[in-house]
Amino acid sequence: QQQVKQSPQSLIVQKGGISIINCAYENTAFDYFPWYQQFPGKGPALLIAIRPDVSEKKEGRFTISFNKSAKQFSLHIMDSQPGDSATYFCAASYGFNKFYFGSGTKLNVKP
Amino acid sequence: GAVVSQHPSWVICKSGTSVKIECRSLDFQATTMFWYRQFPKQSLMLMATSNEGSKATYEQGVEKDKFLINHASLTLSTLTVTSAHPEDSSFYICSARGKNEKLFFGSGTQLSVL
């Protein structure tokens, strides 16, 4: 059973637009929800993360929105840039013992 | 930020040989490291959890005798793919749990078995 479901699989956004990636989870014990950015041939890099006690976290152009009752969280990239083109993974963890990853979203920001 | 170094970044080997991949936490001590496998355009699949000074915990379906994990120190974990076969070709990524429990990833190792 997939613990974290991510959509869309791919996303094309114009430069300056807003990129939105969604994730849903089942296990209510999850207490840490990070987003990772991965460029081809590289390992993922932590982008931003949120705990379930807050509904939103913003760092620069990146915002996580968290809906605990719906068991959903999303990543918003404001003013998307071509350099943001990468694969994004959401993840969920409880107790930091294991991290379960979504299937990934390939973002292409067109100039 | 915390740095995790993974080496080598790519390796090509003949079928039947063994390959060792190293994962080092450069500026922090990592009691726990994780090894993932990633197929092209797919997500990261957890293979095993490596704990310093104890045996690794393998995920269901992962052959512990094929994927040997050693976590000999607080800064080094190794993954050895024994008797590698073409189906073992994949992108292997390690990660280490650092300060504030954040997960930091190595740059990955692309393994190609001929």
CSV table of C-alpha atoms in Angstrom, one decimal:
chain,number,residue,atom,x,y,z
A,1,GLN,CA,0.0,0.0,0.0
A,2,GLN,CA,1.4,3.3,-1.0
A,3,GLN,CA,1.7,5.5,2.1
A,4,VAL,CA,2.0,8.8,0.3
A,5,LYS,CA,0.2,9.6,-3.0
A,6,GLN,CA,1.5,12.4,-5.1
A,7,SER,CA,0.0,14.3,-8.1
A,8,PRO,CA,0.4,15.3,-10.8
A,9,GLN,CA,3.1,13.1,-12.3
A,10,SER,CA,4.3,15.9,-14.5
A,11,LEU,CA,3.7,19.6,-14.6
A,12,ILE,CA,4.4,22.4,-17.1
A,13,VAL,CA,4.3,26.0,-15.9
A,14,GLN,CA,5.2,29.2,-17.6
A,15,LYS,CA,7.9,31.3,-16.1
A,16,GLY,CA,6.4,33.5,-13.4
A,17,GLY,CA,3.5,31.2,-12.8
A,18,ILE,CA,2.6,29.2,-9.8
A,19,SER,CA,3.4,25.5,-9.6
A,20,ILE,CA,1.3,23.4,-7.3
A,21,ILE,CA,2.0,19.8,-6.3
A,22,ASN,CA,-0.3,17.8,-4.1
A,23,CYS,CA,0.2,14.9,-1.8
A,24,ALA,CA,-2.1,12.8,0.4
A,25,TYR,CA,-1.3,10.4,3.1
A,26,GLU,CA,-3.2,7.7,5.1
A,27,ASN,CA,-1.3,7.2,8.3
A,28,THR,CA,-2.4,9.8,10.9
A,29,ALA,CA,0.7,9.0,12.9
A,30,PHE,CA,2.9,10.9,10.4
A,31,ASP,CA,4.4,13.9,12.1
A,32,TYR,CA,6.8,15.4,9.6
A,33,PHE,CA,6.2,16.3,6.0
A,34,PRO,CA,9.2,17.3,3.9
A,35,TRP,CA,9.5,18.2,0.3
A,36,TYR,CA,12.6,17.3,-1.7
A,37,GLN,CA,13.9,18.7,-5.0
A,38,GLN,CA,16.0,16.4,-7.2
A,39,PHE,CA,17.9,17.3,-10.3
A,40,PRO,CA,18.9,14.5,-12.8
A,41,GLY,CA,21.8,12.4,-11.6
A,42,LYS,CA,21.7,13.9,-8.1
A,43,GLY,CA,20.4,13.0,-4.8
A,44,PRO,CA,17.3,14.8,-3.4
A,45,ALA,CA,17.8,17.9,-1.4
A,46,LEU,CA,15.5,19.1,1.3
A,47,LEU,CA,13.5,22.1,0.2
A,48,ILE,CA,11.0,22.8,2.9
A,49,ALA,CA,9.2,20.8,5.6
A,50,ILE,CA,6.2,21.2,7.9
A,51,ARG,CA,4.9,19.7,11.1
A,52,PRO,CA,1.1,18.9,11.4
A,53,ASP,CA,0.6,21.5,14.1
A,54,VAL,CA,0.7,24.3,11.6
A,55,SER,CA,-1.3,24.8,8.4
A,56,GLU,CA,1.2,26.7,6.3
A,57,LYS,CA,4.9,27.4,6.1
A,58,LYS,CA,6.6,29.7,3.8
A,59,GLU,CA,10.2,30.0,2.8
A,60,GLY,CA,11.0,32.4,0.1
A,61,ARG,CA,9.0,31.4,-3.0
A,62,PHE,CA,8.1,28.0,-1.6
A,63,THR,CA,5.0,27.4,0.6
A,64,ILE,CA,3.6,24.3,2.1
A,65,SER,CA,-0.1,24.2,2.8
A,66,PHE,CA,-1.2,21.5,5.2
A,67,ASN,CA,-4.7,20.2,5.8
A,68,LYS,CA,-4.7,17.8,8.7
A,69,SER,CA,-8.4,16.9,8.5
A,70,ALA,CA,-8.1,16.0,4.8
A,71,LYS,CA,-4.7,14.4,5.3
A,72,GLN,CA,-3.3,16.4,2.4
A,73,PHE,CA,-0.5,18.8,1.9
A,74,SER,CA,0.8,20.7,-1.1
A,75,LEU,CA,3.8,22.6,-2.3
A,76,HIS,CA,3.3,25.9,-4.0
A,77,ILE,CA,6.2,27.5,-6.0
A,78,MET,CA,5.5,31.1,-6.6
A,79,ASP,CA,7.0,33.0,-9.5
A,80,SER,CA,8.3,29.8,-11.0
A,81,GLN,CA,11.6,30.0,-12.7
A,82,PRO,CA,13.3,27.7,-15.3
A,83,GLY,CA,15.9,26.9,-12.7
A,84,ASP,CA,13.1,25.3,-10.6
A,85,SER,CA,12.7,22.6,-13.3
A,86,ALA,CA,13.4,19.4,-11.4
A,87,THR,CA,11.6,16.4,-9.9
A,88,TYR,CA,9.9,17.1,-6.6
A,89,PHE,CA,9.1,14.5,-4.0
A,90,CYS,CA,6.9,14.8,-1.0
A,91,ALA,CA,7.5,12.6,1.9
A,92,ALA,CA,6.1,11.7,5.3
A,93,SER,CA,7.6,10.3,8.4
A,94,TYR,CA,6.7,9.4,12.0
A,95,GLY,CA,9.3,9.7,14.6
A,96,PHE,CA,11.9,10.2,11.9
A,97,ASN,CA,12.3,6.5,11.8
A,98,LYS,CA,11.3,5.9,8.2
A,99,PHE,CA,10.5,8.3,5.4
A,100,TYR,CA,7.9,7.4,2.8
A,101,PHE,CA,8.1,9.1,-0.5
A,102,GLY,CA,5.5,10.1,-3.0
A,103,SER,CA,6.0,9.0,-6.6
A,104,GLY,CA,7.5,12.4,-7.7
A,105,THR,CA,6.4,15.2,-9.9
A,106,LYS,CA,8.5,16.3,-12.8
A,107,LEU,CA,8.2,20.1,-13.1
A,108,ASN,CA,9.1,21.9,-16.3
A,109,VAL,CA,9.1,25.7,-16.1
A,110,LYS,CA,9.1,27.2,-19.6
A,111,PRO,CA,10.9,30.5,-20.3
B,1,GLY,CA,24.0,22.9,5.9
B,2,ALA,CA,24.8,19.2,6.6
B,3,VAL,CA,26.7,17.4,3.9
B,4,VAL,CA,26.5,13.8,3.0
B,5,SER,CA,29.2,12.5,0.7
B,6,GLN,CA,28.5,9.4,-1.4
B,7,HIS,CA,31.1,7.6,-3.4
B,8,PRO,CA,31.5,6.6,-6.2
B,9,SER,CA,29.0,8.7,-8.2
B,10,TRP,CA,28.9,6.1,-10.9
B,11,VAL,CA,30.4,2.6,-11.4
B,12,ILE,CA,30.3,0.0,-14.1
B,13,CYS,CA,31.1,-3.6,-13.3
B,14,LYS,CA,30.9,-7.0,-14.7
B,15,SER,CA,28.2,-9.4,-13.8
B,16,GLY,CA,29.2,-11.5,-10.8
B,17,THR,CA,31.5,-9.0,-9.2
B,18,SER,CA,30.8,-7.0,-6.0
B,19,VAL,CA,30.6,-3.3,-5.7
B,20,LYS,CA,30.9,-1.2,-2.5
B,21,ILE,CA,29.3,2.2,-2.1
B,22,GLU,CA,30.3,4.5,0.7
B,23,CYS,CA,28.2,7.1,2.4
B,24,ARG,CA,29.8,9.6,4.8
B,25,SER,CA,28.3,12.4,6.9
B,26,LEU,CA,31.0,15.1,6.7
B,27,ASP,CA,30.0,17.5,9.4
B,28,PHE,CA,27.8,15.7,11.7
B,29,GLN,CA,27.4,12.3,13.4
B,30,ALA,CA,24.7,10.1,12.0
B,31,THR,CA,23.6,7.2,14.1
B,32,THR,CA,21.1,6.3,11.5
B,33,MET,CA,21.6,6.1,7.7
B,34,PHE,CA,19.2,5.0,5.1
B,35,TRP,CA,19.8,3.3,1.7
B,36,TYR,CA,17.4,3.9,-1.1
B,37,ARG,CA,17.1,2.6,-4.6
B,38,GLN,CA,15.7,4.6,-7.4
B,39,PHE,CA,14.7,3.4,-10.9
B,40,PRO,CA,14.4,5.9,-13.7
B,41,LYS,CA,11.6,8.3,-13.3
B,42,GLN,CA,10.4,6.6,-10.2
B,43,SER,CA,10.4,7.4,-6.5
B,44,LEU,CA,12.9,6.4,-3.9
B,45,MET,CA,12.4,2.9,-2.5
B,46,LEU,CA,13.8,2.3,1.0
B,47,MET,CA,16.1,-0.7,1.0
B,48,ALA,CA,17.4,-0.7,4.5
B,49,THR,CA,18.0,1.3,7.7
B,50,SER,CA,21.5,1.3,8.9
B,51,ASN,CA,22.2,1.8,12.6
B,52,GLU,CA,25.7,2.4,13.9
B,53,GLY,CA,27.1,-0.6,15.7
B,54,SER,CA,24.2,-2.9,15.0
B,55,LYS,CA,22.7,-4.9,12.2
B,56,ALA,CA,20.8,-3.1,9.4
B,57,THR,CA,17.1,-3.5,9.2
B,58,TYR,CA,16.0,-4.5,5.7
B,59,GLU,CA,12.7,-3.7,4.1
B,60,GLN,CA,10.5,-6.6,2.9
B,61,GLY,CA,11.7,-8.0,-0.4
B,62,VAL,CA,15.3,-6.8,-0.1
B,63,GLU,CA,17.9,-9.6,0.0
B,64,LYS,CA,20.2,-8.9,3.0
B,65,ASP,CA,22.8,-11.3,1.7
B,66,LYS,CA,22.9,-9.5,-1.6
B,67,PHE,CA,22.9,-6.0,-0.3
B,68,LEU,CA,25.4,-6.0,2.6
B,69,ILE,CA,25.3,-2.9,4.8
B,70,ASN,CA,27.9,-2.0,7.3
B,71,HIS,CA,27.7,1.1,9.6
B,72,ALA,CA,31.0,0.9,11.3
B,73,SER,CA,31.2,4.4,12.6
B,74,LEU,CA,29.0,7.4,13.3
B,75,THR,CA,30.1,9.0,10.0
B,76,LEU,CA,30.3,6.0,7.6
B,77,SER,CA,27.9,3.5,6.2
B,78,THR,CA,28.7,1.2,3.3
B,79,LEU,CA,26.4,-0.8,0.9
B,80,THR,CA,28.0,-3.7,-0.9
B,81,VAL,CA,26.1,-5.2,-3.8
B,82,THR,CA,27.4,-8.7,-3.9
B,83,SER,CA,27.5,-10.9,-7.1
B,84,ALA,CA,25.9,-8.0,-9.0
B,85,HIS,CA,23.7,-8.8,-12.0
B,86,PRO,CA,22.2,-6.6,-14.7
B,87,GLU,CA,18.9,-6.3,-12.8
B,88,ASP,CA,20.8,-4.7,-9.9
B,89,SER,CA,21.6,-1.8,-12.2
B,90,SER,CA,20.0,1.3,-10.6
B,91,PHE,CA,20.6,4.6,-8.9
B,92,TYR,CA,21.4,4.0,-5.2
B,93,ILE,CA,21.1,6.9,-2.7
B,94,CYS,CA,22.1,7.1,0.9
B,95,SER,CA,20.8,9.5,3.4
B,96,ALA,CA,21.7,10.4,6.9
B,97,ARG,CA,19.6,11.7,9.8
B,98,GLY,CA,21.2,14.9,11.0
B,99,LYS,CA,20.5,17.6,13.4
B,100,ASN,CA,16.9,18.3,14.2
B,101,GLU,CA,16.2,14.9,12.7
B,102,LYS,CA,16.4,16.3,9.1
B,103,LEU,CA,17.2,13.9,6.4
B,104,PHE,CA,20.2,14.7,4.2
B,105,PHE,CA,20.9,12.8,1.0
B,106,GLY,CA,24.1,11.8,-0.8
B,107,SER,CA,24.5,12.6,-4.4
B,108,GLY,CA,23.7,9.1,-5.4
B,109,THR,CA,25.6,6.2,-7.2
B,110,GLN,CA,24.6,5.1,-10.6
B,111,LEU,CA,25.4,1.4,-10.9
B,112,SER,CA,25.6,-0.3,-14.3
B,113,VAL,CA,26.2,-4.0,-14.3
B,114,LEU,CA,27.2,-5.4,-17.7
